[in-house]
PDB file of C-alpha atoms in Angstrom:
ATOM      1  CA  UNK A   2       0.000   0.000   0.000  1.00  0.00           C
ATOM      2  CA  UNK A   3       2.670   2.244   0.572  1.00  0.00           C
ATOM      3  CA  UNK A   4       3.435   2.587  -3.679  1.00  0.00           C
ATOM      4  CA  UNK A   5       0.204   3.849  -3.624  1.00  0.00           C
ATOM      5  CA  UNK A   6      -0.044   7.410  -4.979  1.00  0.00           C
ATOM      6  CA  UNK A   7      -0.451  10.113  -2.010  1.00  0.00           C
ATOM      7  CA  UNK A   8      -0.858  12.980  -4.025  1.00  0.00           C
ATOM      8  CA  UNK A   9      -4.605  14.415  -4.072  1.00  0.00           C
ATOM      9  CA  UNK A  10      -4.501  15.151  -7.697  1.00  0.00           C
ATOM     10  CA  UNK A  11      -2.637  11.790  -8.990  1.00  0.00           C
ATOM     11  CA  UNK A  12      -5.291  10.306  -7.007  1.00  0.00           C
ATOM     12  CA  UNK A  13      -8.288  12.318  -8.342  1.00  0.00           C
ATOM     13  CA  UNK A  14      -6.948  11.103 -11.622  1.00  0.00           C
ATOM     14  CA  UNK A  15      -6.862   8.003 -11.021  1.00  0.00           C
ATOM     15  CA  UNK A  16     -10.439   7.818  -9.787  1.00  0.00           C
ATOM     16  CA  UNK A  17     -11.508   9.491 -12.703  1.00  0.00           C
ATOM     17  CA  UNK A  18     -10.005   7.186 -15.326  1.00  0.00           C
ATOM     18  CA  UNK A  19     -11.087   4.198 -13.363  1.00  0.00           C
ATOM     19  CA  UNK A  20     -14.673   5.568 -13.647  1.00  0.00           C
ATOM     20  CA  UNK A  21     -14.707   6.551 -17.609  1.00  0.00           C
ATOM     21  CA  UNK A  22     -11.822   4.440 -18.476  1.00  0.00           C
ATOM     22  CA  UNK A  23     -10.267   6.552 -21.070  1.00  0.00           C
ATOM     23  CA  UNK A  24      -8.817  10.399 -20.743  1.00  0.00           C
ATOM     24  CA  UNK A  25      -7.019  12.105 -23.653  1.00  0.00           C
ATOM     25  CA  UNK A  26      -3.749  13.134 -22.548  1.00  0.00           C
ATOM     26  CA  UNK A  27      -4.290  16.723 -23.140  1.00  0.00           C
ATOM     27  CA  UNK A  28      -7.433  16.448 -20.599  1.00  0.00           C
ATOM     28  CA  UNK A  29      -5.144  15.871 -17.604  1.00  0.00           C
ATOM     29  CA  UNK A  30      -4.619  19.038 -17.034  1.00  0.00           C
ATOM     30  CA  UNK A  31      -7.752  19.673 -15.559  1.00  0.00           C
ATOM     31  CA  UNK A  32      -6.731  17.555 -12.286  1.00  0.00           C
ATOM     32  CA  UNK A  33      -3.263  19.677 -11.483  1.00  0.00           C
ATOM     33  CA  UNK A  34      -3.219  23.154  -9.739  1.00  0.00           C
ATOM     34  CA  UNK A  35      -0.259  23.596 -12.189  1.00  0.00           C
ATOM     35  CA  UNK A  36       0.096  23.564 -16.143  1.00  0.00           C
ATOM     36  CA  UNK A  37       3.516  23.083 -16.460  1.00  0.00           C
ATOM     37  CA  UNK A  38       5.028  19.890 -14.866  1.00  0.00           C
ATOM     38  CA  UNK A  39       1.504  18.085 -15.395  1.00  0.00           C
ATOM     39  CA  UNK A  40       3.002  15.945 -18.160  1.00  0.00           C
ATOM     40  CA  UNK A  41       5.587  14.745 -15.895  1.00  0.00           C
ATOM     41  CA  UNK A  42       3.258  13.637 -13.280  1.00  0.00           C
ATOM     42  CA  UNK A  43       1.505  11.829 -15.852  1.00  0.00           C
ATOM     43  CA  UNK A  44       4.800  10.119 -17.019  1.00  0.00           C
ATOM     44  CA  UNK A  45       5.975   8.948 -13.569  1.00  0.00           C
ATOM     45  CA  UNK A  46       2.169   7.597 -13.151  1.00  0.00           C
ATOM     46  CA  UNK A  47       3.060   5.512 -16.565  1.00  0.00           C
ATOM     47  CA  UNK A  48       6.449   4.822 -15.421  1.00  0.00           C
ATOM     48  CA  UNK A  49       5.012   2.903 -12.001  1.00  0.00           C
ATOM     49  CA  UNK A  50       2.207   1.383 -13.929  1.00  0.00           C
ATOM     50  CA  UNK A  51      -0.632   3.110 -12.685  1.00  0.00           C
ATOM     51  CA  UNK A  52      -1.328   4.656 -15.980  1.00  0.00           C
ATOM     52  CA  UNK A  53      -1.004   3.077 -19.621  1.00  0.00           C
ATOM     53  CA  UNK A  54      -0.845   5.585 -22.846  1.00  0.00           C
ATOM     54  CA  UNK A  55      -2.622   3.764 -26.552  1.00  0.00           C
ATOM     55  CA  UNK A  56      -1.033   6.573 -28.566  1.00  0.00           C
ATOM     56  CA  UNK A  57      -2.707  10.094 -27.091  1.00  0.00           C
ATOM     57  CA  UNK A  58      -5.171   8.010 -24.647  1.00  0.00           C
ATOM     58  CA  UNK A  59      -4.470   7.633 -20.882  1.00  0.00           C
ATOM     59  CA  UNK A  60      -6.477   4.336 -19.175  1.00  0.00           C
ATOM     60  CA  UNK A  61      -5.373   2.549 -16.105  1.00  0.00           C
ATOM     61  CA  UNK A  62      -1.994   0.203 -15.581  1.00  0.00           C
ATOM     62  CA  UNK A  63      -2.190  -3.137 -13.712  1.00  0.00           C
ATOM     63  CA  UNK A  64      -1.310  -1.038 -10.392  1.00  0.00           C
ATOM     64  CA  UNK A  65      -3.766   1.307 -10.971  1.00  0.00           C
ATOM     65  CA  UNK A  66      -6.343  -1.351 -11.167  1.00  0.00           C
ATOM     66  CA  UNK A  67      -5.406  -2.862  -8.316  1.00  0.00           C
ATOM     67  CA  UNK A  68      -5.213   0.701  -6.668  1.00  0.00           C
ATOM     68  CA  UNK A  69      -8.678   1.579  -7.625  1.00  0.00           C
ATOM     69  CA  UNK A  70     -10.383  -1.715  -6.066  1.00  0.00           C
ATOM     70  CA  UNK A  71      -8.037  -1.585  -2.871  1.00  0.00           C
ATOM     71  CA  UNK A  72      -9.654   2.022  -2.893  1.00  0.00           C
ATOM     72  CA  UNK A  73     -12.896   0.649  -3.644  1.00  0.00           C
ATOM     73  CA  UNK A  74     -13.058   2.858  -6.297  1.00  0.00           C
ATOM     74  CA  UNK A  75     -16.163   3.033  -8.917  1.00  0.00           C
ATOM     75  CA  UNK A  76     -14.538   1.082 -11.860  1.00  0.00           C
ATOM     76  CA  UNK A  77     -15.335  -0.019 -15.098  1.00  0.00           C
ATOM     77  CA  UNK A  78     -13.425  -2.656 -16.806  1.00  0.00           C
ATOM     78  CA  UNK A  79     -11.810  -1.584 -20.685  1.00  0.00           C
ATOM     79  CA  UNK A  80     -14.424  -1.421 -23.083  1.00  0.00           C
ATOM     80  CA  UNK A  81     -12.287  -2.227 -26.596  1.00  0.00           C
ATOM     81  CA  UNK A  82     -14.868  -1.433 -28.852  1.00  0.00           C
ATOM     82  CA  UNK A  83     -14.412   1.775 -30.776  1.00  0.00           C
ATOM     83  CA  UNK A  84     -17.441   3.296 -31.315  1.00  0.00           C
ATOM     84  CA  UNK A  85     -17.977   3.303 -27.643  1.00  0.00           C
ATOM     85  CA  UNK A  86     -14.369   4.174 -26.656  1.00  0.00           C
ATOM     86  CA  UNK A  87     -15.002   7.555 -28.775  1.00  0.00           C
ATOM     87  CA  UNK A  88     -18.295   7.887 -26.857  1.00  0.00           C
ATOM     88  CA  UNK A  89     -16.538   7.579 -23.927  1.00  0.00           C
ATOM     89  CA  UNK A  90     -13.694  10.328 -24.450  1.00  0.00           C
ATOM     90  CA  UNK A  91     -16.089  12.610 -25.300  1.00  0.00           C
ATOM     91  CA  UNK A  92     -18.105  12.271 -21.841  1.00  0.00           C
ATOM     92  CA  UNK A  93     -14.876  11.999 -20.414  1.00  0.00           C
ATOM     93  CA  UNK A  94     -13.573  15.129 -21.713  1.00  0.00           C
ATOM     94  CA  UNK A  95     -16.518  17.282 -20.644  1.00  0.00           C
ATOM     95  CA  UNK A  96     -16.670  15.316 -17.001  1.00  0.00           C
ATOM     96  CA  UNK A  97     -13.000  16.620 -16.733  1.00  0.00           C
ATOM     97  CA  UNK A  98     -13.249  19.908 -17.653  1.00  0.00           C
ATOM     98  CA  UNK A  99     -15.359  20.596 -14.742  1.00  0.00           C
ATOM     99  CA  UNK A 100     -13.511  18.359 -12.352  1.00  0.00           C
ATOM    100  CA  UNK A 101     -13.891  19.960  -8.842  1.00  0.00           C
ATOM    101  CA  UNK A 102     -16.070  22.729 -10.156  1.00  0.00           C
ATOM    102  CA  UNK A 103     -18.087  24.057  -7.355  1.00  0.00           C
ATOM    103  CA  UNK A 104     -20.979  24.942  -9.269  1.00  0.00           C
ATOM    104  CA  UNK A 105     -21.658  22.186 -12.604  1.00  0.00           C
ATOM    105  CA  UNK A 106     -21.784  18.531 -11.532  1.00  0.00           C
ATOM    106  CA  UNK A 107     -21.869  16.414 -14.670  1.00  0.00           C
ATOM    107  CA  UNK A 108     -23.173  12.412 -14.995  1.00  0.00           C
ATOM    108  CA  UNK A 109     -22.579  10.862 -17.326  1.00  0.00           C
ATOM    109  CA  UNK A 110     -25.320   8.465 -19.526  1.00  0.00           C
ATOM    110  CA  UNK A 111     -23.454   5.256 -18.075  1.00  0.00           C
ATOM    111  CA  UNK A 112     -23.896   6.170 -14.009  1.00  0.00           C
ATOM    112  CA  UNK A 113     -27.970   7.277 -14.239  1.00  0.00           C
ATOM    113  CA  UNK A 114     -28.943   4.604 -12.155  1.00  0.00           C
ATOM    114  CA  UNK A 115     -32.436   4.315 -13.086  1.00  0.00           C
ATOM    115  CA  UNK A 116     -32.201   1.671 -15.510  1.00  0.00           C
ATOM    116  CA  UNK A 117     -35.512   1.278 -16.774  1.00  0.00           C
ATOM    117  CA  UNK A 118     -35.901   4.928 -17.744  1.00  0.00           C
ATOM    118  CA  UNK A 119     -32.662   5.720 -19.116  1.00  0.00           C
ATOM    119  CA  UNK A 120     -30.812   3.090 -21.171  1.00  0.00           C
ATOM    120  CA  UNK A 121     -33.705   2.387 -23.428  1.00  0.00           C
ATOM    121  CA  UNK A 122     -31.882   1.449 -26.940  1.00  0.00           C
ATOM    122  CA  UNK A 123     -31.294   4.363 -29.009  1.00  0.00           C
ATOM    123  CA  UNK A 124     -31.473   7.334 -26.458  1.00  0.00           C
ATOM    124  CA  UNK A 125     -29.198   9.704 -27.650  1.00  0.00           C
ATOM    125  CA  UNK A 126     -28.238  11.970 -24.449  1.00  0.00           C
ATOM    126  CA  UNK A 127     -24.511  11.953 -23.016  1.00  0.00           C
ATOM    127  CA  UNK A 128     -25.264  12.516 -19.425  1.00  0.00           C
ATOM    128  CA  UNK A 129     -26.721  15.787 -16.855  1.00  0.00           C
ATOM    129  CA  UNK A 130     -25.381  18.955 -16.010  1.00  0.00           C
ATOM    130  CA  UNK A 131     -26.344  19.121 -12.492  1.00  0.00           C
ATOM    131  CA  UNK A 132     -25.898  23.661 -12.274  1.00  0.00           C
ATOM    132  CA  UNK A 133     -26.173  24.868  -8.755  1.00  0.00           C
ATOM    133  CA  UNK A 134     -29.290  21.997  -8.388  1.00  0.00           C
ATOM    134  CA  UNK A 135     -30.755  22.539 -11.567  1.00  0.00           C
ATOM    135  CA  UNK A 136     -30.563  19.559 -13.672  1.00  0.00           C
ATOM    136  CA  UNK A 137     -30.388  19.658 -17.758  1.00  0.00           C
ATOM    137  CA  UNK A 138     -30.492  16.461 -19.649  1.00  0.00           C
ATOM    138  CA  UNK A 139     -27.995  16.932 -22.158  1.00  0.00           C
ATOM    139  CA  UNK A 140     -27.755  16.038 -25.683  1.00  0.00           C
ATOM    140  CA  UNK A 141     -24.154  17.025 -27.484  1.00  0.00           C
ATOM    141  CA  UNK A 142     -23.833  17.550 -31.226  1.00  0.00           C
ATOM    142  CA  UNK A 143     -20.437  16.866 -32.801  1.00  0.00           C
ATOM    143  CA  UNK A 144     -18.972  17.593 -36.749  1.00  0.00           C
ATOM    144  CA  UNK A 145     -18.830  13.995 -37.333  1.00  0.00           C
ATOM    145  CA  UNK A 146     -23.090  13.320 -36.828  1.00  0.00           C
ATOM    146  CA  UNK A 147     -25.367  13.781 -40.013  1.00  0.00           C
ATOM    147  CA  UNK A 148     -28.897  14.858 -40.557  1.00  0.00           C
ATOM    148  CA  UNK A 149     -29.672  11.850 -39.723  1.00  0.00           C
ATOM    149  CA  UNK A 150     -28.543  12.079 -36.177  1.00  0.00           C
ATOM    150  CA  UNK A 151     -29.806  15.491 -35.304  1.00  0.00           C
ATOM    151  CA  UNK A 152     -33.450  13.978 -35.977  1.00  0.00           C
ATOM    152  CA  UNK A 153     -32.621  11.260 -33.559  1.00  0.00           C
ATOM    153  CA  UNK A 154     -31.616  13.646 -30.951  1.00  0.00           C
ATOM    154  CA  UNK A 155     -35.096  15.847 -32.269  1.00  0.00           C
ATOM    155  CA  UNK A 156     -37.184  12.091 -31.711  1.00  0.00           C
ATOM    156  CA  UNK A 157     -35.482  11.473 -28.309  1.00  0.00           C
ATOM    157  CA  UNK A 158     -36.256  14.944 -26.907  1.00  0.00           C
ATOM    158  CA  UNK A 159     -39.939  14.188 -27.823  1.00  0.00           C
ATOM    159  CA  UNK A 160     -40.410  11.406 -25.660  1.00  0.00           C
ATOM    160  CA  UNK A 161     -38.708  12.643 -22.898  1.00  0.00           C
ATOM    161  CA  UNK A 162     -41.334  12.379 -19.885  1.00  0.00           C
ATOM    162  CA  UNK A 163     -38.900  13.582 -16.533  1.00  0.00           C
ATOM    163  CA  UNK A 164     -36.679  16.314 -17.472  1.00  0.00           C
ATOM    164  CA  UNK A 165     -37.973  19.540 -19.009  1.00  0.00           C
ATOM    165  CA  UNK A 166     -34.462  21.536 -19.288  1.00  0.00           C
ATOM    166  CA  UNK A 167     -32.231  20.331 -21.815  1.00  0.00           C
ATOM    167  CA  UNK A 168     -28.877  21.282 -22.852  1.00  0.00           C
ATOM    168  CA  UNK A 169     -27.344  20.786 -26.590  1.00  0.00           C
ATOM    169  CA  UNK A 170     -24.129  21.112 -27.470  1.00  0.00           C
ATOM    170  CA  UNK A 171     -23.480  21.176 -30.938  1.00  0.00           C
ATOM    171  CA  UNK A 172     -20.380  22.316 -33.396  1.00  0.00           C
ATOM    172  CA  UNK A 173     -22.213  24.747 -35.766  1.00  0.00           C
ATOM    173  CA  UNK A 174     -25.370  26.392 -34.205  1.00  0.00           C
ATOM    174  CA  UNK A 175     -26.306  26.770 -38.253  1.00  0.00           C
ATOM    175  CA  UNK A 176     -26.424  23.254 -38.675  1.00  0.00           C
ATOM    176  CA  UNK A 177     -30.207  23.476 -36.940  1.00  0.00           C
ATOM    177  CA  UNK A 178     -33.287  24.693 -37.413  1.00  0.00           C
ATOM    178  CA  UNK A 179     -34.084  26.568 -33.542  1.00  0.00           C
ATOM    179  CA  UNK A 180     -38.221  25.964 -34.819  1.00  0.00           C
ATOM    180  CA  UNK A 181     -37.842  22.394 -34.721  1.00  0.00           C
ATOM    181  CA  UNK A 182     -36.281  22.179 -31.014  1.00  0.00           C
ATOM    182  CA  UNK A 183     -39.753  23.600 -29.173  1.00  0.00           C
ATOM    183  CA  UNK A 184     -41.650  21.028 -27.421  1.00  0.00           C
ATOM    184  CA  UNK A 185     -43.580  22.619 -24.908  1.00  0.00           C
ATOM    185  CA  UNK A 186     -40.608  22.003 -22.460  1.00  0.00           C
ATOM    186  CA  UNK A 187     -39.067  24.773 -19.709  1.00  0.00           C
ATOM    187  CA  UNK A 188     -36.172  25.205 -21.420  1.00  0.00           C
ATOM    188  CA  UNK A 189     -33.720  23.964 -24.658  1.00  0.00           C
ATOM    189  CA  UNK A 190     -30.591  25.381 -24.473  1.00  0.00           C
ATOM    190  CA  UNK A 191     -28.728  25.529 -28.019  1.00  0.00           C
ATOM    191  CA  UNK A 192     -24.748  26.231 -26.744  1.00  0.00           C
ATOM    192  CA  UNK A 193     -21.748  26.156 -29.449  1.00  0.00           C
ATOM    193  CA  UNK A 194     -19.619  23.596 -27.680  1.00  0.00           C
ATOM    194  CA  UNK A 195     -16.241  25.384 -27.166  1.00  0.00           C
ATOM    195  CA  UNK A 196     -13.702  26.320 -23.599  1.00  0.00           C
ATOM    196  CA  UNK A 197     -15.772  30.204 -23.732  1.00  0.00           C
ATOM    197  CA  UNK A 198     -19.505  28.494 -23.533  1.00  0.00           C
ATOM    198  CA  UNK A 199     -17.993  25.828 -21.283  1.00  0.00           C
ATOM    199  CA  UNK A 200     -16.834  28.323 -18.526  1.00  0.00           C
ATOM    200  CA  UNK A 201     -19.963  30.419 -18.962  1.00  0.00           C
ATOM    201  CA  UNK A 202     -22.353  27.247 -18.146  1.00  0.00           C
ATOM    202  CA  UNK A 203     -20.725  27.662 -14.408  1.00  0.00           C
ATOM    203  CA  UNK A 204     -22.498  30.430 -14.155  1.00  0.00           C
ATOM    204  CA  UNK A 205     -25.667  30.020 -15.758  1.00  0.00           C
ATOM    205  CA  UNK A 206     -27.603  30.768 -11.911  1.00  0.00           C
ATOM    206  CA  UNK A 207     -24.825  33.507 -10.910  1.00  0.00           C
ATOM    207  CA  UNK A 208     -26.062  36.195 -13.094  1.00  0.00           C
ATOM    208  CA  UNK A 209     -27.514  39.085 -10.928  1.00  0.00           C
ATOM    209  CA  UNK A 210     -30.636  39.775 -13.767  1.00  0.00           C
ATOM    210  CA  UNK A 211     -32.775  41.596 -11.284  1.00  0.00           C
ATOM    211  CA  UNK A 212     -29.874  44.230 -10.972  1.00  0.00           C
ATOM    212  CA  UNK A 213     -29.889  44.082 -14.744  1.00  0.00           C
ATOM    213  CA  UNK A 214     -33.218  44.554 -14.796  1.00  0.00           C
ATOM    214  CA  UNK A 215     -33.579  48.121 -12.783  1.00  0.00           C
ATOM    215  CA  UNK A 216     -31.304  49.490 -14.808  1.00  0.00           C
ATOM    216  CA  UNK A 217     -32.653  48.432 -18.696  1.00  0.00           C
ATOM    217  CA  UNK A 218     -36.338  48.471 -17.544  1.00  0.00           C
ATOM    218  CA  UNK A 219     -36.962  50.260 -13.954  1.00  0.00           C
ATOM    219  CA  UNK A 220     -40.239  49.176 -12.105  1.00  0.00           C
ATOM    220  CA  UNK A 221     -40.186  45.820 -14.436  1.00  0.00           C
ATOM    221  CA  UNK A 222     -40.835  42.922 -11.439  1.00  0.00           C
ATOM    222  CA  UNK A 223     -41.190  39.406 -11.944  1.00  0.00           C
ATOM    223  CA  UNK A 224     -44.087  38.123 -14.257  1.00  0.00           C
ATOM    224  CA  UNK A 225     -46.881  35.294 -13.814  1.00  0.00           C
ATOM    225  CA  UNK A 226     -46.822  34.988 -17.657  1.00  0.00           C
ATOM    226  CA  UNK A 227     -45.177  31.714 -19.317  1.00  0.00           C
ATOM    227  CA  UNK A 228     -43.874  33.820 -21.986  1.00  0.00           C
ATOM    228  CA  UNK A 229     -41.761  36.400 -20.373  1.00  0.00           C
ATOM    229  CA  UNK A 230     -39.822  36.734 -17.218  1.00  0.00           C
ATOM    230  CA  UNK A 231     -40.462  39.989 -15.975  1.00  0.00           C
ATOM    231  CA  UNK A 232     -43.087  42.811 -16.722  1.00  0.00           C
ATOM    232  CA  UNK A 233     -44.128  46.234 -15.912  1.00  0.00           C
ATOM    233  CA  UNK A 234     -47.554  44.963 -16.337  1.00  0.00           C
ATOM    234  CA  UNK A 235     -48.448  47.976 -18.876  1.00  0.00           C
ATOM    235  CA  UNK A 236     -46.595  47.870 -22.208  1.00  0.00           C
ATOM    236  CA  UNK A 237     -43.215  45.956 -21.705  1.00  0.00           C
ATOM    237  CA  UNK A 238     -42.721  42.416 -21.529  1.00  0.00           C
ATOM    238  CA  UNK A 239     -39.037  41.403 -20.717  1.00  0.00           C
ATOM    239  CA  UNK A 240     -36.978  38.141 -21.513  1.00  0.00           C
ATOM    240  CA  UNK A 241     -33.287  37.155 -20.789  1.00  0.00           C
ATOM    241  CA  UNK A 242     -30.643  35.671 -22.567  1.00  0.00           C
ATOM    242  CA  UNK A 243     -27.824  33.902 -21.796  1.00  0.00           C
ATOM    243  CA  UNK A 244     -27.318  30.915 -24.319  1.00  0.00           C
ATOM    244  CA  UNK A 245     -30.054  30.459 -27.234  1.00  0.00           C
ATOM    245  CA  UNK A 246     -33.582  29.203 -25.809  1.00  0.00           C
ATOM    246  CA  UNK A 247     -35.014  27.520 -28.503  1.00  0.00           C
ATOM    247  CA  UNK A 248     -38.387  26.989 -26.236  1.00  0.00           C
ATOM    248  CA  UNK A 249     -38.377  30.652 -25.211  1.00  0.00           C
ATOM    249  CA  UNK A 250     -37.680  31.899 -28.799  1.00  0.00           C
ATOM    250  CA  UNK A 251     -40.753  30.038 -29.489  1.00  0.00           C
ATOM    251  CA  UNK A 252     -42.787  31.624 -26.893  1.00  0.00           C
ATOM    252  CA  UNK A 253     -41.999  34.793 -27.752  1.00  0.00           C
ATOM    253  CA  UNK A 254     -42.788  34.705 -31.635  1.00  0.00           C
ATOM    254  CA  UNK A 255     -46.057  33.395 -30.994  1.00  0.00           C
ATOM    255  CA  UNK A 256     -45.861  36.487 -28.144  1.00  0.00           C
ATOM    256  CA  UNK A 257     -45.278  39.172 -31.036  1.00  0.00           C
ATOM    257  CA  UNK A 258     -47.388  37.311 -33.682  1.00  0.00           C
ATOM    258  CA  UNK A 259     -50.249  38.055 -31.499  1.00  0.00           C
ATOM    259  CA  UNK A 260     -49.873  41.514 -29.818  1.00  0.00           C
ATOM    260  CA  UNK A 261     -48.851  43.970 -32.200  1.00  0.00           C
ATOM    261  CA  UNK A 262     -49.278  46.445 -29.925  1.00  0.00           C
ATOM    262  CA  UNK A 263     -47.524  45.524 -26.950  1.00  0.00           C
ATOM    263  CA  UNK A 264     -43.419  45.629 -26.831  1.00  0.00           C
ATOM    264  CA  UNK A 265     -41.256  42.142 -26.299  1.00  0.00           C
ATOM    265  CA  UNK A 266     -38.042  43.105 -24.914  1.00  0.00           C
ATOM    266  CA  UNK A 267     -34.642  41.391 -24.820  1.00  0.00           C
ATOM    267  CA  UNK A 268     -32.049  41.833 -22.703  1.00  0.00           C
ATOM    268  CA  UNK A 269     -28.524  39.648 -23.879  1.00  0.00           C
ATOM    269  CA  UNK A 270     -24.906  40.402 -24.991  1.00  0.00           C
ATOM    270  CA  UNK A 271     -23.676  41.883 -28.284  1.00  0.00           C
ATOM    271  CA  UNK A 272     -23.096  38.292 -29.750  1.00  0.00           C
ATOM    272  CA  UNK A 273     -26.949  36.863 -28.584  1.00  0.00           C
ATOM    273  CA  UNK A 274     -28.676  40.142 -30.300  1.00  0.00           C
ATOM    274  CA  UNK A 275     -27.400  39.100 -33.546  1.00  0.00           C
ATOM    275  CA  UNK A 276     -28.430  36.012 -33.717  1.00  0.00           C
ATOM    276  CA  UNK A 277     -31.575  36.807 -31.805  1.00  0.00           C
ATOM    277  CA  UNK A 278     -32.518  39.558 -34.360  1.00  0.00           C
ATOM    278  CA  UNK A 279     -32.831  37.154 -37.177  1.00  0.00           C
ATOM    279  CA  UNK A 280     -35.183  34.974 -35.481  1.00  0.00           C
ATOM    280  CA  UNK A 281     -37.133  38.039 -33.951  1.00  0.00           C
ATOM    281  CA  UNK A 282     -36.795  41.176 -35.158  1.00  0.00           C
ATOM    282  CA  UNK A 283     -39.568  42.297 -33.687  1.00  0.00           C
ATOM    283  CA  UNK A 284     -38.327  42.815 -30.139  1.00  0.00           C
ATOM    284  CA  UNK A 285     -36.613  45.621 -28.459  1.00  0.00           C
ATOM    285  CA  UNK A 286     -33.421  44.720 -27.230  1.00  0.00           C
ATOM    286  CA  UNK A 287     -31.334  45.851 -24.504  1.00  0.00           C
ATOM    287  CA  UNK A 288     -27.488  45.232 -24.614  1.00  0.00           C
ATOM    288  CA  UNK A 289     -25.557  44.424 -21.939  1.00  0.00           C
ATOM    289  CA  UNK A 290     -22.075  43.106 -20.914  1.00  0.00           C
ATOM    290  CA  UNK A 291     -23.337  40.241 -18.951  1.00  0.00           C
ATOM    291  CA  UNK A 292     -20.203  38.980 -17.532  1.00  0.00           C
ATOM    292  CA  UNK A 293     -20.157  42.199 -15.212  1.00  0.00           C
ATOM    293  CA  UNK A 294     -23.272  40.736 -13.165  1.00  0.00           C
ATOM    294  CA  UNK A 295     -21.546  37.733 -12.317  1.00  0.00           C
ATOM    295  CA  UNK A 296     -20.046  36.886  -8.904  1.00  0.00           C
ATOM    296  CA  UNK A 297     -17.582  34.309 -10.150  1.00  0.00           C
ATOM    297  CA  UNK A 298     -16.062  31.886  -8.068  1.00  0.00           C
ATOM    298  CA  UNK A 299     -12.287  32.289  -7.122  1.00  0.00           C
ATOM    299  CA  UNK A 300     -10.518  31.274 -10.411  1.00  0.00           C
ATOM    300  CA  UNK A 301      -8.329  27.833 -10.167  1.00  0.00           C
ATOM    301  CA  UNK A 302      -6.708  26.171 -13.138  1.00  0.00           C
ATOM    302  CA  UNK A 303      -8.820  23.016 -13.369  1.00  0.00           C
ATOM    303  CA  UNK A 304     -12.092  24.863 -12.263  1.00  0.00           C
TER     304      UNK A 304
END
């Protein structure tokens, strides 16, 4: 027992690979306070056996087997076959970049423990973002998936019956049509998949909106209606925007379809009111610099 690893984030790493079995190489660096001597942590792990590298792929060494089930560790034997080894580094890759985040828990599709619900054949979703309690069953989108595929993911979101906040990631937000991801559902959140979007779903539930909201709209409150947020109960009905809501897009051009007369307003960042323009024009909008409402947490490297 005394070869055993002491170090909190060899360890961490080890639990993690024993639990998704595979880690690219260049995803290690989410479980070391420091950047630059990572790769020869990783290298003395190898060296001792508790690591193996298959070209750019870390999984676990005979000693780091027998280290996770001393440990009692949650592990999953080597699953060889391809297709589901690529599955597998992409859940792992997400799962690490928010390793010891304080605010996004993410499960992946393999440790949902109801059986019977979730691992019906052809369900498409990689796993939940668990944000500050909030739970989002999440679907992600890569280059490689065809037309095909996207109507899968539209067919599995359809006869979802539990969760009614859903995440996609996806590549090339242009790759879907936004009208054909409303269901009736809270919320579908349509996020480009890259490191900026990443670190912003941390703070999806730290933005302070009602400060926002006294200074764009004063004497707005919070509104009873489904399709907007917050009202001044007259003339002005108010929506925010953080990522693309397909669901509340919806909402809202049925909202201005049917009362001409009344304003929709918008309040998102420079990059959001573009895109939201094209799919209503029709609102007012009110731009802000989100990221200076946020409380962030204290910054660490792997976090």
């Amino acid at each position: 027992m005394s070869y055993f690893p002491t170090n909190k984030d060899e360890i961490s790493l080890i639990k993690f690979i024993a639990k998704y079995q595979y880690l690219n190489v260049s995803d290690a660096k989410y479980f070391f306070n420091s950047s630059r001597y990572y790769r020869n942590r990783i290298k003395t792990l190898i060296d001792k056996n508790f690591l193996r590298k298959i070209k750019w792929v870390l999984v676990l060494g005979q000693s780091g087997i027998q280290y996770a089930k001393a440990l009692n560790f949650e592990y999953n034997k080597l699953n060889k076959n391809q297709e589901y080894r690529e599955r597998l580094l992409h859940l792992s890759n997400i799962a690490a970049y928010y390793n010891n985040c304080k605010t996004v828990n993410f499960i992946p599709s393999f440790a949902i423990k109801d059986k019977r619900i979730f691992t019906i054949t052809g369900r498409r979703f990689i796993g939940i973002f668990d944000i500050n309690g909030f739970e989002y069953l999440t679907y992600q989108i890569l280059k490689e998936h065809d037309n095909k595929y996207i109507q899968s993911v539209i067919y599995d979101i359809q006869k979802e019956m539990k969760y009614k906040n859903i995440i996609i990631l996806i590549d090339d937000i242009n790759r879907i049509d936004l009208n054909n991801f409303a269901f009736g559902l809270n919320q579908i959140l349509i996020i480009k998949d890259n490191e900026t979007n990443r670190e912003k779903l941390k703070y999806l539930h730290s933005i302070r909106w009602k400060e926002i909201i006294d200074k764009c709209y004063k004497g707005a409150y919070l509104s009873e209606y489904s399709f907007c947020e917050y009202t001044n109960n007259k003339d002005k009905f108010i929506n925010t925007f953080y990522f693309l809501d397909s669901e509340k897009i919806t909402r809202l051009k049925y909202f201005i379809n049917e009362n001409s007369t009344k304003k929709a307003c918008i309040i998102c960042n420079t990059e959001l009111e573009t895109r939201l323009r094209k799919d209503l024009p029709g609102a007012n909008y009110c731009v802000v610099d989100l990221e200076q409402y946020i409380d962030k947490e204290r910054k660490y490297y792997y976090c």
